[in-house]
XYZ file of C-alpha atoms in Angstrom:
612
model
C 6.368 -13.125 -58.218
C 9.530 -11.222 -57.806
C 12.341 -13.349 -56.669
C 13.759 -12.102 -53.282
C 17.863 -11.627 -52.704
C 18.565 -13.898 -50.060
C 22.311 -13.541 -48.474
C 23.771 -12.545 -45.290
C 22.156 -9.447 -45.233
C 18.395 -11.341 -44.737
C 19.597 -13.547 -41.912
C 18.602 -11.591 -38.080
C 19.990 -12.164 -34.236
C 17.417 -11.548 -32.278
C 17.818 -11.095 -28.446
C 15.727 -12.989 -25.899
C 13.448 -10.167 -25.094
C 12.906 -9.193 -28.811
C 12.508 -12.933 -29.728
C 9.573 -13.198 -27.193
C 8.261 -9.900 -28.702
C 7.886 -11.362 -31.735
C 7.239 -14.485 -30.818
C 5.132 -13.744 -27.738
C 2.730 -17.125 -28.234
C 5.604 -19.205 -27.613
C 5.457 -18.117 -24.557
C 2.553 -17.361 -23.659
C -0.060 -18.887 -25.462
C -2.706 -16.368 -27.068
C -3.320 -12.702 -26.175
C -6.112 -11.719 -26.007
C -7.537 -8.469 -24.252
C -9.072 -10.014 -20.907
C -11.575 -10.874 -21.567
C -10.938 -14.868 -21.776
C -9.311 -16.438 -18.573
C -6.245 -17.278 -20.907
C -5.368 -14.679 -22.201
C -1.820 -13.146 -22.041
C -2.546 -10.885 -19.412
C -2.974 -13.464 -16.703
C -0.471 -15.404 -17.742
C 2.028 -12.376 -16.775
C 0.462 -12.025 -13.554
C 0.454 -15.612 -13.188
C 4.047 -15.538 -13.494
C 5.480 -13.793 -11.076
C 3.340 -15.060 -8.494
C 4.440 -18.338 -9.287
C 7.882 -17.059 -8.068
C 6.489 -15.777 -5.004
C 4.832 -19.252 -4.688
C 8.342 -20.659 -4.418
C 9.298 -18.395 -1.969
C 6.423 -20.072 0.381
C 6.785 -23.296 -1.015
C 10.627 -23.118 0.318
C 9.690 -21.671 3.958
C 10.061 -18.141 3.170
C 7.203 -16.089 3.676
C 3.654 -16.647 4.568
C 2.180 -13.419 2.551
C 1.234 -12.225 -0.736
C 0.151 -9.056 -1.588
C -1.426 -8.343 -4.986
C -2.758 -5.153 -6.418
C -4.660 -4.416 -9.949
C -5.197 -0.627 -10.726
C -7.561 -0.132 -13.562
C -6.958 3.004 -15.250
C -8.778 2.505 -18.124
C -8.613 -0.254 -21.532
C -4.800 -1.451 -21.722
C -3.631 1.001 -19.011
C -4.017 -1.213 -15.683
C -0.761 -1.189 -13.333
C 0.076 -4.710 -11.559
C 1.717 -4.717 -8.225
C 2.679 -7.707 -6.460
C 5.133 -7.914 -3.237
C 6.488 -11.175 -1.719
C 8.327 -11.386 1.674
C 10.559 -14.473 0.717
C 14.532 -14.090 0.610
C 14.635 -11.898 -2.005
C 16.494 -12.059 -5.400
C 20.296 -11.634 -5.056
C 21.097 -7.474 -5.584
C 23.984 -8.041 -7.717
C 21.961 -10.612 -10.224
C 18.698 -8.460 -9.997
C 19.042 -7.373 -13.699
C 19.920 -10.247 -14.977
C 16.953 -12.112 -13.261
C 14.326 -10.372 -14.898
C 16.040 -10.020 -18.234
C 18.392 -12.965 -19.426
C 17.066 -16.021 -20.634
C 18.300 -19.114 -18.947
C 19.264 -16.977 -15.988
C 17.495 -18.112 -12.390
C 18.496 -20.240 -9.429
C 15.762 -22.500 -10.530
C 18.262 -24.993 -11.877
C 19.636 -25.437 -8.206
C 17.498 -28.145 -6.005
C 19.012 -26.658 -3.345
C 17.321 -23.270 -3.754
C 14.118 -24.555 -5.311
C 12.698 -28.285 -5.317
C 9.702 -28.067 -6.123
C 8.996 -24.854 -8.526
C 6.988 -24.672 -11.659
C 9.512 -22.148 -13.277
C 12.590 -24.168 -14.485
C 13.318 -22.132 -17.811
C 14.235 -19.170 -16.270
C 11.999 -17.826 -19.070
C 8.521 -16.607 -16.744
C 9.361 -13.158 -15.650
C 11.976 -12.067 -18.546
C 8.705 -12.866 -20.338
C 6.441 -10.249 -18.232
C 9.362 -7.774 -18.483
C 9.598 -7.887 -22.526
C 5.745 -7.728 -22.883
C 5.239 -4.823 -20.906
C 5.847 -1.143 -21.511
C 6.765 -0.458 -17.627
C 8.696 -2.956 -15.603
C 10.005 -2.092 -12.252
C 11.198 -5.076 -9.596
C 12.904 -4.024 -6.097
C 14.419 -6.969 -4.128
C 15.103 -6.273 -0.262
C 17.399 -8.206 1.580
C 18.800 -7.427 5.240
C 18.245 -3.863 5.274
C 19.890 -3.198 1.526
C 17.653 -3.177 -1.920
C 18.119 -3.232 -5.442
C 15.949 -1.548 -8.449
C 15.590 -2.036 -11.884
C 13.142 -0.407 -13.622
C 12.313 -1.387 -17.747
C 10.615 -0.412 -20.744
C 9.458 -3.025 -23.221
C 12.167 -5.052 -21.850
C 15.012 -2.366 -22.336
C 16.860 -1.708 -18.877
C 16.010 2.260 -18.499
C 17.468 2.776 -15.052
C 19.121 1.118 -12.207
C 20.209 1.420 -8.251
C 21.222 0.127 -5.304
C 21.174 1.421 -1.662
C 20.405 1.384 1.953
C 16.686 0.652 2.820
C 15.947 4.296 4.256
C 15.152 4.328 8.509
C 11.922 5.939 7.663
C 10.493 3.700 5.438
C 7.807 1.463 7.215
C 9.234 -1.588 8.444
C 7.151 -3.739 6.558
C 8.392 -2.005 3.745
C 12.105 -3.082 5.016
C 11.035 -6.898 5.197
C 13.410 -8.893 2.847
C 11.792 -10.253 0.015
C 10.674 -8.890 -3.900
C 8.027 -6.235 -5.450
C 7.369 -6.215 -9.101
C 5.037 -3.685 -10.794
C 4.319 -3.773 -14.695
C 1.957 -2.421 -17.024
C 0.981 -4.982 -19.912
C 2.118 -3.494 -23.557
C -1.223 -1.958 -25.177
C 0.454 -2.503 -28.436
C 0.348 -5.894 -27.918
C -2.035 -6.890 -25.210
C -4.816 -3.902 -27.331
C -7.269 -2.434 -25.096
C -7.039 -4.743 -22.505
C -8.452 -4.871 -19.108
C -8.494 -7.277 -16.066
C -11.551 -9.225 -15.237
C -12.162 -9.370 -11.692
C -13.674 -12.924 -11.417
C -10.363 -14.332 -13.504
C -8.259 -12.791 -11.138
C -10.190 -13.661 -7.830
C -10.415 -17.406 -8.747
C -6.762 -17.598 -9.912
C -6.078 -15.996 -6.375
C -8.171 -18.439 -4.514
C -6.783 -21.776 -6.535
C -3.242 -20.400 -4.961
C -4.560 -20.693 -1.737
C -6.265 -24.079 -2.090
C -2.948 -25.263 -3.027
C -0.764 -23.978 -0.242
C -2.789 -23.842 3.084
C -1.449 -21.547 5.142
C -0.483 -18.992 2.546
C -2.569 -15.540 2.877
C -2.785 -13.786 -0.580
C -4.348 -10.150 -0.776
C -5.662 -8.785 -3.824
C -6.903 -5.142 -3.810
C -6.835 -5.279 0.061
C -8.967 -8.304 0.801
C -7.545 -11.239 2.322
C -7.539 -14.856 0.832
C -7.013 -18.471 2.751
C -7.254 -21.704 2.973
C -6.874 -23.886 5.925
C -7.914 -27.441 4.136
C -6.505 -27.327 0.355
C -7.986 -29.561 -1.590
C -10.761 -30.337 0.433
C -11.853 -26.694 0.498
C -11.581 -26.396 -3.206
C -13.918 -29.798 -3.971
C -16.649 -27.762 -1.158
C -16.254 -24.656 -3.078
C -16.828 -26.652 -6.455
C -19.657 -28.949 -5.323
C -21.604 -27.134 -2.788
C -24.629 -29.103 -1.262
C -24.390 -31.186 -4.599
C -22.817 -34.328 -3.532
C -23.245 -38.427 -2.782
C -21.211 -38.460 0.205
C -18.997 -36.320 2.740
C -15.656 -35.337 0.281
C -12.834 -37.546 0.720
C -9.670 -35.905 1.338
C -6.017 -36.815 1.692
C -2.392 -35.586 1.902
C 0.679 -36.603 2.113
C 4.403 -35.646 1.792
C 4.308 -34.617 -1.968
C 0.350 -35.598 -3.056
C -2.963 -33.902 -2.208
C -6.254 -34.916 -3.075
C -10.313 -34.660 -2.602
C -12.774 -36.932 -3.967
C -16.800 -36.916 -4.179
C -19.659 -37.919 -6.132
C -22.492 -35.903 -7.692
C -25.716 -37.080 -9.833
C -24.082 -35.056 -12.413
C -22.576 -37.048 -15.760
C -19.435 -36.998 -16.651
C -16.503 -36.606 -14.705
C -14.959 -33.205 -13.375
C -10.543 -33.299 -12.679
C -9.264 -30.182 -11.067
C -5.283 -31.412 -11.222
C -2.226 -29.104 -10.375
C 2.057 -29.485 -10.480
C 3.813 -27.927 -7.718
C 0.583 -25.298 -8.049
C 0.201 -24.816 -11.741
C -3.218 -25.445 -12.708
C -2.802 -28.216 -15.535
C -6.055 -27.872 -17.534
C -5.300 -30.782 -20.124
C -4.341 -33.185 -17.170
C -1.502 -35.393 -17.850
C 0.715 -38.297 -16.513
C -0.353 -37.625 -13.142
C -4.199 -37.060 -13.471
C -4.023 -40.326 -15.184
C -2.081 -42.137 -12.365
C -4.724 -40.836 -9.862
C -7.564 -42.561 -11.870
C -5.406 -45.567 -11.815
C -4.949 -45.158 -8.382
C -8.855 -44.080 -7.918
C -9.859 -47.202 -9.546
C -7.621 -49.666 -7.468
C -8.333 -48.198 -4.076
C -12.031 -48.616 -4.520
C -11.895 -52.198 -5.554
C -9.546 -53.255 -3.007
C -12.222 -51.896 -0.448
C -15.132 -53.380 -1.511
C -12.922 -56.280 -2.664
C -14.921 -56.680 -5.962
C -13.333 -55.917 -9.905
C -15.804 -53.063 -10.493
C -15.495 -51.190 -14.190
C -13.566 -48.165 -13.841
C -16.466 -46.010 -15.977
C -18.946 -46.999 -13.658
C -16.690 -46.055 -10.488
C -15.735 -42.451 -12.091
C -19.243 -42.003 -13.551
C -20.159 -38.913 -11.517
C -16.568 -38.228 -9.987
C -15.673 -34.505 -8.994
C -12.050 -34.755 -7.101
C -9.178 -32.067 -6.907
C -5.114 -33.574 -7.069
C -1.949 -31.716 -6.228
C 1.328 -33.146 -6.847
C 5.101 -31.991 -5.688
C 7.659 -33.056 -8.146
C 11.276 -32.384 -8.688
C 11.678 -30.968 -12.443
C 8.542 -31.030 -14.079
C 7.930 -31.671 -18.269
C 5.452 -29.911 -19.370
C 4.228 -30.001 -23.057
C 4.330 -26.668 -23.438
C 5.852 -23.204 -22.155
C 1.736 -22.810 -20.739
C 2.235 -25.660 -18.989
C -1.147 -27.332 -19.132
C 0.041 -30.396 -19.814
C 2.371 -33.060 -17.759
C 4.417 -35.237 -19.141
C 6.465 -37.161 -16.716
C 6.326 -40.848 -16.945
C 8.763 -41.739 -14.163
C 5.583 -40.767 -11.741
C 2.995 -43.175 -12.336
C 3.684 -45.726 -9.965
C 4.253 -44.141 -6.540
C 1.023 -41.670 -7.109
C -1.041 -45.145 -8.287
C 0.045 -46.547 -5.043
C -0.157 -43.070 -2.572
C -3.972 -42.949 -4.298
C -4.888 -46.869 -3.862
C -3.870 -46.788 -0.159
C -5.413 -42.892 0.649
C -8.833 -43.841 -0.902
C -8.704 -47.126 0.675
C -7.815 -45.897 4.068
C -10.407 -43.419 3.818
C -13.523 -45.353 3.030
C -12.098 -48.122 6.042
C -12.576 -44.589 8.103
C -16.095 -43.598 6.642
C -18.287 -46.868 6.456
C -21.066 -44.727 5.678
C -19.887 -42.555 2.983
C -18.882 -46.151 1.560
C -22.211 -47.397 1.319
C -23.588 -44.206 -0.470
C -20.660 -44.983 -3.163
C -21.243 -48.573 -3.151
C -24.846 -47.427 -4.039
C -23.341 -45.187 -6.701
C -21.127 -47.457 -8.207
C -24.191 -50.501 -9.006
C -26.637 -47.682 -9.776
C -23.743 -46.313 -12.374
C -23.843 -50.739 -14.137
C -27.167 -50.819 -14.094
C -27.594 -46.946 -16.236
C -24.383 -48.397 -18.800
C -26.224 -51.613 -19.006
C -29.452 -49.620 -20.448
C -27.222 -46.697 -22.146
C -25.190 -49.265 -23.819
C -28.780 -50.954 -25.510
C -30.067 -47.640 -26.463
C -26.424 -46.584 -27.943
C -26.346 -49.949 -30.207
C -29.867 -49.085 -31.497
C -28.943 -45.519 -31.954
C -26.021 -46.549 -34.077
C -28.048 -49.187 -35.871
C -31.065 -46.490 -37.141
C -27.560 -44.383 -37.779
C -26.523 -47.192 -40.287
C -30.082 -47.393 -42.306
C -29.531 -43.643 -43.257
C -26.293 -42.391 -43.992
C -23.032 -43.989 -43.778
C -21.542 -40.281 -43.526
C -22.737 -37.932 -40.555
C -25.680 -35.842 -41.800
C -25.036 -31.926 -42.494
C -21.501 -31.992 -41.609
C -19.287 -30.667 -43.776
C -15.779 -32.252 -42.389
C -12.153 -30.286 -42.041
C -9.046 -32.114 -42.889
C -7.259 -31.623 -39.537
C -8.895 -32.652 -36.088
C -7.453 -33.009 -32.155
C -6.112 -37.094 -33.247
C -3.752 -35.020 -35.946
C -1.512 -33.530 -33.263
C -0.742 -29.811 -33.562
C -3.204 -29.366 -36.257
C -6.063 -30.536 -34.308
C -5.289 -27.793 -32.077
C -6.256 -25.168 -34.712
C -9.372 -27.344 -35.450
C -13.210 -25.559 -35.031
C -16.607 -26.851 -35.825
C -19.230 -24.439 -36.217
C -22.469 -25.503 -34.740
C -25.191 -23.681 -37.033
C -29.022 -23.485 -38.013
C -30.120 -23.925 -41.292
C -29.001 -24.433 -44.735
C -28.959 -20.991 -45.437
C -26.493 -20.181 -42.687
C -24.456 -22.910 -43.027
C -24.113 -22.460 -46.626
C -22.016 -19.010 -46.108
C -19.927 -20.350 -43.555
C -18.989 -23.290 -45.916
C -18.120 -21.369 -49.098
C -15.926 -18.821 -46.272
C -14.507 -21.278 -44.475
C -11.013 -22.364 -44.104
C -11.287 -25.999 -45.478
C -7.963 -27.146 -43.575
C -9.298 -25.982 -39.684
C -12.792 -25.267 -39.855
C -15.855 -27.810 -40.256
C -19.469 -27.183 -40.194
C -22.625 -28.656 -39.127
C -26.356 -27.774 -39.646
C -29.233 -28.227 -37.445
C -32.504 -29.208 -38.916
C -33.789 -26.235 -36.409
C -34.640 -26.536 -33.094
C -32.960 -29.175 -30.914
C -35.354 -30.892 -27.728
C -34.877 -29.288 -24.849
C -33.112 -31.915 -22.795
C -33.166 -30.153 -19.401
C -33.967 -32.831 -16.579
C -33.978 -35.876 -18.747
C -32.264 -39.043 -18.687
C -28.805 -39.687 -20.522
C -30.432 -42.525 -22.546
C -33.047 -39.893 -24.100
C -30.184 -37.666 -26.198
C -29.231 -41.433 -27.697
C -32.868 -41.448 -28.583
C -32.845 -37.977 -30.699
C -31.538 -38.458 -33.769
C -30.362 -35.133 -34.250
C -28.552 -35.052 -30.954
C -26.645 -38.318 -32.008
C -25.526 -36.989 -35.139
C -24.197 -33.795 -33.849
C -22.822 -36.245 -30.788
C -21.021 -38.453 -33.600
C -19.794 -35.192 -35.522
C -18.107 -34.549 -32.555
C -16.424 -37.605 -31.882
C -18.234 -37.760 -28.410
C -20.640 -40.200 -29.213
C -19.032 -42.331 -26.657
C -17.112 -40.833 -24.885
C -15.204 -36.847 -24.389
C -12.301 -38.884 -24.750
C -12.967 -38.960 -28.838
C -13.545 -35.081 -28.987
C -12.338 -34.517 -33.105
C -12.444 -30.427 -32.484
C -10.808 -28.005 -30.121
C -13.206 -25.566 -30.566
C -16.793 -26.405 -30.758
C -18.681 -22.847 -31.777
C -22.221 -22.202 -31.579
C -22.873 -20.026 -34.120
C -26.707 -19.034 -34.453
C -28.896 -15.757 -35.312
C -28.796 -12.490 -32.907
C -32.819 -13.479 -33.229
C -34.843 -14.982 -30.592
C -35.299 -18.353 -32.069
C -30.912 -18.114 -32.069
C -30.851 -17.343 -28.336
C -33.164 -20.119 -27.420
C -31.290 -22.787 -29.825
C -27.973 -21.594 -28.098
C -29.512 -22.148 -24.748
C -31.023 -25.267 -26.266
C -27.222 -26.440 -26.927
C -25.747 -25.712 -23.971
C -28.501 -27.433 -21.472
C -27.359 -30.443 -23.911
C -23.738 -29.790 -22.882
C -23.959 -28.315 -19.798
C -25.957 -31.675 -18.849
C -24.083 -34.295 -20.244
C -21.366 -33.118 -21.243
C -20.045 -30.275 -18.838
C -16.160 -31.416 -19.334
C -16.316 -29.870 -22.371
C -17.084 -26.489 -20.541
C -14.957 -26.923 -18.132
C -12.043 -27.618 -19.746
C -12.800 -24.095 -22.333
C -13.822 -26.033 -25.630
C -17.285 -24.436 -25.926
C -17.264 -20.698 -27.226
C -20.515 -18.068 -28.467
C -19.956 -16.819 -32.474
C -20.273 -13.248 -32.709
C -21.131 -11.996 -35.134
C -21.876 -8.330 -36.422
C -25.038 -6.820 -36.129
C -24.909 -3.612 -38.375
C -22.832 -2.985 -41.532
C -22.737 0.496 -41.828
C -20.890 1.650 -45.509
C -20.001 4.283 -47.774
C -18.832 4.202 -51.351
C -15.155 4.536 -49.774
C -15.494 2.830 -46.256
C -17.292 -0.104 -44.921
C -17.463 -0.790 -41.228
C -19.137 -3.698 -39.258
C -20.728 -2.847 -35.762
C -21.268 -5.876 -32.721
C -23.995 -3.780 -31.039
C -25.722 -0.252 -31.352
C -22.506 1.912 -30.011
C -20.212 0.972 -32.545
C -22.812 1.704 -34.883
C -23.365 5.267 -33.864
C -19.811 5.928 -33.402
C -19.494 4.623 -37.305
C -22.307 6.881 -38.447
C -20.526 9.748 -36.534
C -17.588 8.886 -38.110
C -18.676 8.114 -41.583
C -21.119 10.455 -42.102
C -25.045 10.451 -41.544
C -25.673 9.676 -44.847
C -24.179 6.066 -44.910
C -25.745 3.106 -45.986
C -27.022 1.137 -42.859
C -27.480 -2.802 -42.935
C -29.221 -4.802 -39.851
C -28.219 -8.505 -39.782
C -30.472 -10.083 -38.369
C -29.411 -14.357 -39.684
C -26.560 -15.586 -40.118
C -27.585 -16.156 -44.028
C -28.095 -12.843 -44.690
C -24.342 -12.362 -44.939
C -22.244 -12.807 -47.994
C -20.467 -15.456 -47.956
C -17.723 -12.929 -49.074
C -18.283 -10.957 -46.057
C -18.783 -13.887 -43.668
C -14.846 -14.788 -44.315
C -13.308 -12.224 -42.108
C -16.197 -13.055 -39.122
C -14.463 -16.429 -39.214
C -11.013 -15.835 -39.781
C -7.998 -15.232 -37.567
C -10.466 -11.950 -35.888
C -13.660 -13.593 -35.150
C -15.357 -12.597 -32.126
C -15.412 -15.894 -29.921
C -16.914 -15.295 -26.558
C -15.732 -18.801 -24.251
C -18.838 -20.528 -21.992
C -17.685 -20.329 -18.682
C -19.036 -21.459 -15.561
C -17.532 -20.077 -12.251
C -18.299 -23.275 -9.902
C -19.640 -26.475 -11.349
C -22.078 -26.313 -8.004
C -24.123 -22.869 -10.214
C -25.024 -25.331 -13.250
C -27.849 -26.576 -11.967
C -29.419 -23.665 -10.724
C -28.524 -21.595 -13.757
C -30.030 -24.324 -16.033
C -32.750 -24.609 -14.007
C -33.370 -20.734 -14.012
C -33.203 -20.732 -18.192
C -34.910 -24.364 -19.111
C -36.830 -25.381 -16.377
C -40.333 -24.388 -15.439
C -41.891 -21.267 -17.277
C -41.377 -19.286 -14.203
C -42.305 -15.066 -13.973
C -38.904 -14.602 -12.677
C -37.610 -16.082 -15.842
C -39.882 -14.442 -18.570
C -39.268 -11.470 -16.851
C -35.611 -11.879 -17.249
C -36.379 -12.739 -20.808
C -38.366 -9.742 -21.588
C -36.046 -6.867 -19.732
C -32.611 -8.680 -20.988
C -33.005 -10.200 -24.440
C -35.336 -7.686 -26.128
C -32.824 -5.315 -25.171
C -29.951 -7.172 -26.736
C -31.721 -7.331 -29.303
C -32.064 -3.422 -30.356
């Protein structure tokens, strides 16, 4: 390898905005093209509503409008207009486009914001190819208007007599188009953007947001967001409780598992943190000092669904993405606001205390047996193997830190399938293991019955979840099966096993679909690999009829060569999603319960089509 002449000339300044061009998962987190509710996209729309959240938060404005225009794959134009104070004219450029520029820094201005970088909208303005942002204040407005980040034209004036006069109101409009180049062919997903919209509202009652016209509110936070959640699906009337800087709402379903919804002065923090921990504590220690006995904390969260909001001068989160808390100076005041809100609550509902009393001994009594049927499960584990049948391990997993961020197990059938994705794999990230073939359908059964399948508790120890979600070893957990029907039915085998008993997993976006391609379509000079039927004609119109045409129909069937770049840095991963935790049982129901007409019908007018 040729050396490379490294002096002065080699070494680059980069400005802000080009550093977060280049950089753009720094700030961000991934990219994406929509069509996960992560991607970059909403992240940029989550941003500057976050500042119009401030607004509100500080007594300025009770209104929100937000617009979406779709013209078409990575050509949508945002709009979004606040009626708070305004950004200062004369520091309206440097708002939106210097790093460490914002009035965040001042409590005075802002105590309680989720921006304190000044990074968030610089960050929408570099990754878009149109920025505009007009602030109003007392009859006099400012424009900027930017491309890519680079200022293209600026004014200032008088707010013109004939405008409308809501149009005069002081506060800020922003419109941007996300960057195709870097956001490619993306588009806005209407559900994403709804339930982002209605999780603002839960969090700050009395706060109207409009999106595309229609009006969103909540008059009960927290409370409202648990009903939405839960539906009809709960133990007991949902607890609910606010104070000066806390919210929270607590229930109990028949479900397993627990379900958090936790937030930081509004941002949705999906990995938890120091306070989602301090409201367990808290959780835990009001319930006993009720009932006045030392129960277990698993067997008092067993079955827990409850929402918690928190308002916190300068926030540390783990990451510019902010899913993660760190704060350690807050444990003790939300332990004790939780202890003496639950407590106070259950002294006010005797009844919905008994039905949780009931919960709580029914909860000992199910550990009591799971625990006996875990030891023997572990025990017939022993006379086997001492390693973890058909999984082939990774080096890095979620106890290594950063690594374990990058780390994926592929959950697929079959020695022949497995065996391509182990001599393609990344050895570092990427682990695989094989099912023996068909898993039980688990739909409607006890907790103690997936201890009782053996091939359940090996992919259950694979995982690390064998105990507990708290032991997840992956980030990503992939189920990777044939585009067959014997592949959709083991998919929807697997997730009535996770959706069941493990629906934190879903909830929190560690469950995703493989895809993988269906038709290879090749001449001597060009090969190109087709997801569905369309992409297959439109490579046959582009290559030529005469081209070589492969089906796919397993997983095995694919070189091992080929089955590399499926599982590299651009395989398809489609995330399991589930709208409100109160649809799982009906959609489970619908797929793995009784052999209804509805549901072969279903079967027979969706799948066979999928299937070409």
């Amino acid at each position: 390898m040729a050396k490379l002449n490294y002096d002065e000339s080699k070494i680059k300044t980069l400005s802000s905005l080009e550093h977060i061009r280049l950089r753009t998962g720094m700030y961000i987190g991934r990219l994406g093209d929509g069509s996960n509710p992560d991607d970059g996209i909403y992240v940029l729309l989550k941003e500057v509503i976050d500042n119009c959240i401030d607004e509100f938060i500080m007594g300025n404005g009770k209104q929100i409008e937000v617009m979406i225009k779709d013209n078409g794959p990575g050509k949508s134009v945002v709009k979004i207009r606040d009626f708070g104070r305004g950004i200062p004219l004369g520091k309206l450029v440097e708002c939106v486009s210097v790093i460490n520029t914002g009035a965040k820094y001042n409590d005075d201005v802002f105590q309680f914001s989720v921006g304190l970088n000044g990074v968030g909208t610089k960050a929408v303005n570099a990754l878009s190819s149109h920025f505009r942002v007009v602030s109003i204040r007392n009859g006099d407005f400012a424009e900027a208007v930017f491309e890519q980040g680079i200022l293209k034209n600026q004014r200032k004036g008088k707010c013109a007599a004939s405008m409308p006069a809501a149009a005069r109101k002081d506060g800020t409009f922003v419109e941007f188009t996300p960057d195709n180049s870097i956001f490619e062919n993306y588009r806005f997903n209407a559900e994403f953007v709804e339930k982002r919209i209605q999780n603002y509202t839960y969090l700050n009652s009395g706060l109207t947001l409009t999106l595309n016209g229609k009006n969103y509110i909540s008059k009960q936070g927290l409370f409202d967001l648990l009903n939405e959640e839960t539906g009809d699906d709960i133990l007991y009337p949902i607890g609910y409780y606010k104070g000066q800087h806390i919210e929270f709402s607590f229930t109990h379903t028949n479900n397993y598992g627990e379900e958090y919804f936790s937030f930081v002065n509004g941002q949705y923090t999906a990995d938890g943190g120091t306070h989602l921990s301090a409201f367990k504590e808290g959780f835990l220690k009001g319930i006993q000092a009720y009932f006045k006995k030392d129960y277990k904390s698993e067997d008092i969260r067993e079955g827990t669904t409850a929402a918690v909001a928190i308002k916190i001068k300068s926030p540390v989160f783990e990451s510019q993405t902010k899913n993660k808390l760190g704060n350690t100076d807050i444990r003790s005041w939300i332990v004790q606001a939780v202890r003496e809100g639950v407590d106070e609550w259950l002294h006010r509902n005797p009844l919905a205390a008994k039905k949780l009393e009931q919960k709580i001994v029914s909860n000992e009594k199910l550990r009591t047996e799971l625990n006996a049927v875990k030891k023997e499960a572990r025990e017939a584990a022993k006379k086997i193997s001492l390693k973890i049948p058909k999984l082939k391990d990774c080096k890095y997993h979620l106890e290594d830190g950063k690594h374990g961020e990058l780390s994926t197990i592929f959950i697929t059938e079959g020695d022949s399938a497995a065996g391509s994705m182990v001599t393609s794999r990344d050895v570092m990230t990427q682990a695989i293991f094989a099912l023996r073939g068909k898993i039980e359908n688990m739909y409607g059964k006890k907790q103690t019955a997936i201890y009782k399948n053996e091939e359940l508790y090996n992919l259950m120890t694979a995982l690390g979840i064998e105990n507990d979600i708290e032991g997840l070893r992956y980030a990503r957990i992939v189920i990777a099966t044939d585009a067959d029907f014997d592949g959709f039915h083991i998919r929807n085998l697997l997730l009535t096993f996770f959706l069941s008993y493990f629906e934190e997993l879903v909830t929190s976006g560690h469950i995703f679909i493989l895809e993988t391609p269906l038709f290879r379509v090749r001449t001597k000079k060009e090969t190109r690999y087709c997801y569905n039927e369309k992409e297959r004609d439109e490579a046959l119109g582009a290559l030529g009829g005469s081209s070589e045409v492969t089906r796919f129909k397993g997983l095995g069937e694919i070189s091992p060569k080929e089955f590399g770049q499926f599982i590299g840095e651009k395989m398809h991963l489609v995330p399991v999603s589930v709208n409100t935790l109160k649809a799982v049982p009906q959609v489970l129901s619908f797929y793995m319960g009784k052999n209804t007409p509805e549901r072969r019908e279903y079967i027979m007018k969706n799948l066979i089509e999928d299937a070409g």
